[in-house]
Short mmCIF file of C-alpha atoms in Angstrom, two decimals:
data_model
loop_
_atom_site.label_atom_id
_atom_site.label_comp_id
_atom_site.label_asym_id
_atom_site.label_seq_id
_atom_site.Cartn_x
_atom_site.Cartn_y
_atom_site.Cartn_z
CA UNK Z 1 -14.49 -88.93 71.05
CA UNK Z 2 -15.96 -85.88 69.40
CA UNK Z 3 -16.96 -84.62 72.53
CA UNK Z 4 -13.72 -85.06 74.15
CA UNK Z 5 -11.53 -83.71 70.84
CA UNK Z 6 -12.84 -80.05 71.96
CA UNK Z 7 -11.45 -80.24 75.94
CA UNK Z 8 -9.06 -83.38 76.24
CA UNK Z 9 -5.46 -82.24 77.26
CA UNK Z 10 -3.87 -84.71 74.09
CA UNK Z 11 -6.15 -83.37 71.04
CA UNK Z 12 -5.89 -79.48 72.70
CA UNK Z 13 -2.41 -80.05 73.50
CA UNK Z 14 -1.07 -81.88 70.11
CA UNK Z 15 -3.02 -79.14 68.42
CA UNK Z 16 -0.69 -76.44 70.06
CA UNK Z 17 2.21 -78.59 69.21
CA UNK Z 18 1.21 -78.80 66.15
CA UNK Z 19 0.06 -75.58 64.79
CA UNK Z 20 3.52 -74.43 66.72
CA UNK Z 21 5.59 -76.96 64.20
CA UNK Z 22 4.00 -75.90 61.13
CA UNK Z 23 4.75 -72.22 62.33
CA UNK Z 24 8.29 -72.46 62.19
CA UNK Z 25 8.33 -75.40 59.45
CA UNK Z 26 6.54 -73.48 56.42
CA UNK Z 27 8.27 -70.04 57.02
CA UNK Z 28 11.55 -71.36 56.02
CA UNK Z 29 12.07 -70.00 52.91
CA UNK Z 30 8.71 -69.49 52.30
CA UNK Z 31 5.56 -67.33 52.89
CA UNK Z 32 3.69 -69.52 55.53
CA UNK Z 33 0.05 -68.33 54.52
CA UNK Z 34 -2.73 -68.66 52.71
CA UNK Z 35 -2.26 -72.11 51.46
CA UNK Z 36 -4.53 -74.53 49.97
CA UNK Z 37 -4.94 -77.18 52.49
CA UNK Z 38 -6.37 -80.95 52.78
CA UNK Z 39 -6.94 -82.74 55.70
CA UNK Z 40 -7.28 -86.26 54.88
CA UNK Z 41 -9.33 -88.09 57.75
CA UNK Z 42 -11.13 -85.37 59.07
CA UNK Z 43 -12.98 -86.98 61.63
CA UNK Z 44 -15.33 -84.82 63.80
CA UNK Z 45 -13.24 -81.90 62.70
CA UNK Z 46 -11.45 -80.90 65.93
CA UNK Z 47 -8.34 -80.07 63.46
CA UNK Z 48 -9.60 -77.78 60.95
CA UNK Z 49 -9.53 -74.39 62.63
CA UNK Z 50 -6.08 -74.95 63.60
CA UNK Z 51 -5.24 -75.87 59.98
CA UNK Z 52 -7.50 -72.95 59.05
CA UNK Z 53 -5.08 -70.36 60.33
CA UNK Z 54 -2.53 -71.13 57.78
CA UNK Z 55 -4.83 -71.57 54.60
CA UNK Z 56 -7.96 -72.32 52.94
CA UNK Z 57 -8.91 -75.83 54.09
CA UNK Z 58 -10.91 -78.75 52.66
CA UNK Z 59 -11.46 -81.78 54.02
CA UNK Z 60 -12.54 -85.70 53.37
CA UNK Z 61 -13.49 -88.44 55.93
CA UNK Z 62 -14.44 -92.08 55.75
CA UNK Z 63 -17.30 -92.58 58.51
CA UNK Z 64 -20.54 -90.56 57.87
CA UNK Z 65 -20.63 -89.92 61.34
CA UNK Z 66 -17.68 -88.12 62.14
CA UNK Z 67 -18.38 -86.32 58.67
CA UNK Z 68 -21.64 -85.11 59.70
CA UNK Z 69 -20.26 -83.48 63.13
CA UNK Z 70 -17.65 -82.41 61.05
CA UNK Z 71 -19.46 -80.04 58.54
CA UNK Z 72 -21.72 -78.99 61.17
CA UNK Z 73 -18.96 -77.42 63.54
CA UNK Z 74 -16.61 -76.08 60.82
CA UNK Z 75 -19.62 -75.20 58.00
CA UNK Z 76 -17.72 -76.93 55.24
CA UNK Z 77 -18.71 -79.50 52.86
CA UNK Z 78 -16.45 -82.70 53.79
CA UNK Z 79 -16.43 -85.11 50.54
CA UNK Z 80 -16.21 -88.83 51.41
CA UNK Z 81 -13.54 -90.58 51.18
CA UNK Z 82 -11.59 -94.13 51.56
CA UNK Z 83 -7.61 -94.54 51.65
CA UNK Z 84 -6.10 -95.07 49.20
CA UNK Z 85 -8.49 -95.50 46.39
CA UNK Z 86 -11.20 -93.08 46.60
CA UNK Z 87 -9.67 -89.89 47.10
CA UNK Z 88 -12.32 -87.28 45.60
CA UNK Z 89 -9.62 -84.16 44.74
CA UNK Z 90 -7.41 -82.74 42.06
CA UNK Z 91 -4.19 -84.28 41.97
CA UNK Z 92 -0.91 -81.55 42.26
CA UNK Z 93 -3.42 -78.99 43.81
CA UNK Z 94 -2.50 -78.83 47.87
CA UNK Z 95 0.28 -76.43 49.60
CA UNK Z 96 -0.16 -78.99 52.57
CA UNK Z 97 -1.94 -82.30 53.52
CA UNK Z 98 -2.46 -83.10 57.00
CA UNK Z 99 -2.88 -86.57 57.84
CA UNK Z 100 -3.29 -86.90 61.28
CA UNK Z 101 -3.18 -90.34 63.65
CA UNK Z 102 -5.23 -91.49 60.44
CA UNK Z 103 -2.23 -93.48 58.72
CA UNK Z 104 -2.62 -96.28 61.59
CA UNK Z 105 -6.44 -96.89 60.89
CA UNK Z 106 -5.74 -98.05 56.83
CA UNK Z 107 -4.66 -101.45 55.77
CA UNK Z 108 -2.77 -100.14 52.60
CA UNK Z 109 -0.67 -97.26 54.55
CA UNK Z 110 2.01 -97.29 52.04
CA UNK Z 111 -0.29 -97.09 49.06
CA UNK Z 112 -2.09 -94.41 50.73
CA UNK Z 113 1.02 -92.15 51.15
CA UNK Z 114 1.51 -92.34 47.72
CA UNK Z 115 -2.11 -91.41 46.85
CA UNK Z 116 -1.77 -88.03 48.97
CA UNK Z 117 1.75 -87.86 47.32
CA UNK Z 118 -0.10 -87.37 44.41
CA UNK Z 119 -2.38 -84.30 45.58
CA UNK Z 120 0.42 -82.12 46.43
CA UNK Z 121 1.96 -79.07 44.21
CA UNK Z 122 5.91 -79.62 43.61
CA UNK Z 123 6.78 -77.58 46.81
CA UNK Z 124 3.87 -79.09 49.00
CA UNK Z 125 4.28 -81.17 51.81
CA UNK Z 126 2.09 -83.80 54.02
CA UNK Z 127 2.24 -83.45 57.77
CA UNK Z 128 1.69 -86.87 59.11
CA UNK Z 129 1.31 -87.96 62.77
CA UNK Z 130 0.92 -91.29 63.99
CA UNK Z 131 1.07 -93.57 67.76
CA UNK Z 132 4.77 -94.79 68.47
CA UNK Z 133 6.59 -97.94 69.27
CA UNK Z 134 4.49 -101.31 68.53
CA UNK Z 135 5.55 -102.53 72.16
CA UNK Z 136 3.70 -100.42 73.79
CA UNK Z 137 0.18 -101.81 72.33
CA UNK Z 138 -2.67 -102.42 73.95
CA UNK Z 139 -6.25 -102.17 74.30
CA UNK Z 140 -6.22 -98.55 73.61
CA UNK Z 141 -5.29 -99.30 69.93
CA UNK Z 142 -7.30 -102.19 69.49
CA UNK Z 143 -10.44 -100.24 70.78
CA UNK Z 144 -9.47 -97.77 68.14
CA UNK Z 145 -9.09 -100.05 65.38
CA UNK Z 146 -5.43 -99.69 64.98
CA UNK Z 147 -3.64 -101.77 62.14
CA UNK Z 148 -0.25 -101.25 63.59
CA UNK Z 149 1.91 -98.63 65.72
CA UNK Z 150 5.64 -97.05 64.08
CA UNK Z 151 9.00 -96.43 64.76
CA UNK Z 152 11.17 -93.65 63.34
CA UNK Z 153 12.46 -96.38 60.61
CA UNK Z 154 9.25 -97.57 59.93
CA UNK Z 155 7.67 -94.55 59.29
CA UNK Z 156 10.47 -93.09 57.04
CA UNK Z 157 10.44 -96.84 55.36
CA UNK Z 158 6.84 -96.62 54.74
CA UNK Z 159 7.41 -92.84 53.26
CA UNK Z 160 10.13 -94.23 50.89
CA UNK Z 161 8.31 -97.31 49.23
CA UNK Z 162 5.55 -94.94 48.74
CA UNK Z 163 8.06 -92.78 46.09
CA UNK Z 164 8.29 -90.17 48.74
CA UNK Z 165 10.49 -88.30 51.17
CA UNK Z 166 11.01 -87.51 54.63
CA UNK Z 167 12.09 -83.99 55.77
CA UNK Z 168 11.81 -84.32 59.45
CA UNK Z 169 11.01 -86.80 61.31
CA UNK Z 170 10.52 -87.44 65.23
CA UNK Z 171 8.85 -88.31 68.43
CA UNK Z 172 6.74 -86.31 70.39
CA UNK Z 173 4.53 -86.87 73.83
CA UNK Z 174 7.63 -87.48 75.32
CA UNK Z 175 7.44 -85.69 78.88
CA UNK Z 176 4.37 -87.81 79.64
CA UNK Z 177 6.15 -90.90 78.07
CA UNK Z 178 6.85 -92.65 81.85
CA UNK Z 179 3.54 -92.23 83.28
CA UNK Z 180 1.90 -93.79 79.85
CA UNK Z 181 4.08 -96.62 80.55
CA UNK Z 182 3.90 -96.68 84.10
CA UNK Z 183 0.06 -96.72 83.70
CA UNK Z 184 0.27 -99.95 80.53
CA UNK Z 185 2.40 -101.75 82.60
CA UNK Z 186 -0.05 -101.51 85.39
CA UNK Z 187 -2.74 -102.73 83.12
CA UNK Z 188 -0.62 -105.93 81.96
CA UNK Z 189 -0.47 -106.73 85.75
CA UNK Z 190 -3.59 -105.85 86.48
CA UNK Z 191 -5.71 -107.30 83.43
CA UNK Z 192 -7.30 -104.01 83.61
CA UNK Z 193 -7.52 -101.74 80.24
CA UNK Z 194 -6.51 -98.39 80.38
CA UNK Z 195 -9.01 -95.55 80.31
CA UNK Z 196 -7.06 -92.93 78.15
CA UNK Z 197 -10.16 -91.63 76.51
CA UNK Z 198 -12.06 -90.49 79.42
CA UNK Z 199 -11.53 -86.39 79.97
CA UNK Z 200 -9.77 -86.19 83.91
CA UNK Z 201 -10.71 -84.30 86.47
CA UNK Z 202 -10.34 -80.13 85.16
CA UNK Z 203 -7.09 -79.68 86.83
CA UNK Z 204 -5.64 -82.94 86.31
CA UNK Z 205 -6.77 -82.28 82.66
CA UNK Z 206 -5.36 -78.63 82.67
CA UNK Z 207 -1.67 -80.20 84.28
CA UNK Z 208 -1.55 -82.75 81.71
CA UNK Z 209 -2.22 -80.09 78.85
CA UNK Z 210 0.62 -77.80 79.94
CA UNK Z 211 2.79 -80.31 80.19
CA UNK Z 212 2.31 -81.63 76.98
CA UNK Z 213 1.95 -78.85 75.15
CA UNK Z 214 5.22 -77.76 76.37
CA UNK Z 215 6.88 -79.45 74.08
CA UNK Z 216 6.07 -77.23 71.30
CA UNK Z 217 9.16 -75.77 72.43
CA UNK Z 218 10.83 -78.77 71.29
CA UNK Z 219 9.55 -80.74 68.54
CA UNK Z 220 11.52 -80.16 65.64
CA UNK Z 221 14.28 -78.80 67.28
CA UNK Z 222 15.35 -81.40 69.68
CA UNK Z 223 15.90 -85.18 68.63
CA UNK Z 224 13.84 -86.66 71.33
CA UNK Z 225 15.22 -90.59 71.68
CA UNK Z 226 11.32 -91.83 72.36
CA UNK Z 227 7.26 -90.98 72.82
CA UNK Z 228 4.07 -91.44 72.29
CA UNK Z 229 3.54 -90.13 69.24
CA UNK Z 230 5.76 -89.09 65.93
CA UNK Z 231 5.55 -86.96 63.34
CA UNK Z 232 6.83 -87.02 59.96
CA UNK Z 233 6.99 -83.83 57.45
CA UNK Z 234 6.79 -85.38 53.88
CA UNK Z 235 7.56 -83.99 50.37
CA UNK Z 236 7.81 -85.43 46.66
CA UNK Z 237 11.79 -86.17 45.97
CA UNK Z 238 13.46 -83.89 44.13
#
């Protein structure tokens, strides 16, 4: 996976998405850089220069592994770290927290949201993505250690019991939605698991980034019904 983060068309495309969302998110009404940033659930880092572009960044990460990789690609110290209880930094201190397809690995999500709630300056806000639609799981998220997948409500639910609130909230990985289900249902039929994590062939991998990443053009600004993925922007209530 830390091999793939650097050339798979999902991690290079949701980073464009991303980084594209945050863009036109933060300069409403506000200067959109430097920042003090926190991503929570590093992993092998693949995130960080993205998230670097808009601020000073820091970093924590559960698995030593991934934290080593980590500091040796981005040359920061990455402080351990374990949702929701051992959260090594300052409380009120972060312009933005990025938690990102991390939310679905912890047992305690709610608690969790509420820990990070607690990191952020009055204005701050936590950009949170996570894998949409509990039908569609399968042996993709149990490979990955997945505790559940959201909906929309869910996910805003989740952000209110945590004494939070939700700015925006959507789905995304939407133009590739049929051919994700095309492909599970296949695997139901077939018994067969799904190999999502393998990097395609260069051009099949360079097709599915463009189209992917296309939607940059539209997350945020179009209600999209269903996908993949969602994404939540978070703030402390007023």
């Amino acid at each position: 996976m830390a091999e793939n983060e650097q050339r798979h068309w999902w991690f290079t495309g949701r980073r464009q998405i991303l980084a594209t969302l945050l863009r036109r998110e933060l300069s409403r009404g506000r200067a959109p850089a430097p920042m003090r940033i926190l991503e929570a659930g590093c992993g092998s880092g693949g995130n960080l220069g993205m998230l670097g572009a808009f601020g000073t960044v820091e970093a924590v990460e559960y698995d030593p592994g991934a934290r080593a990789i980590a500091e040796r690609r981005s040359g920061l110290v990455i402080r351990p770290c374990a949702l929701p209880h051992d959260l090594p930094v300052p409380d009120r201190s972060y312009d933005l927290i990025a938690l990102l397809d991390v939310l679905e690995h912890v047992e305690e999500d709610r608690a969790s949201l509420a820990a990070l709630g607690a990191k952020l300056k009055r204005d701050g806000r936590i950009l949170v993505t996570v894998p949409a639609l509990p039908w569609l799981w399968s042996h993709h998220d149990a490979v990955h250690h997945h505790k559940r997948r959201y909906t929309a409500r869910s996910l805003t639910d989740a952000v209110a019991a945590a004494g939070l609130r939700v700015e925006r909230v959507g789905y995304f990985n939407t133009l590739l939605f049929p051919l994700a289900l095309a492909r599970r249902v296949g695997s139901i039929v077939t018994g067969r698991p799904t190999e999502d994590d393998r990097v395609p062939a260069r051009w099949m991998n360079a097709l599915l980034r463009t189209i992917f990443s296309a939607e940059r053009h539209l997350v945020g600004r179009v209600r999209m019904a269903l996908g993949l993925s969602l994404f939540a922007l978070v703030s402390l209530p007023d």
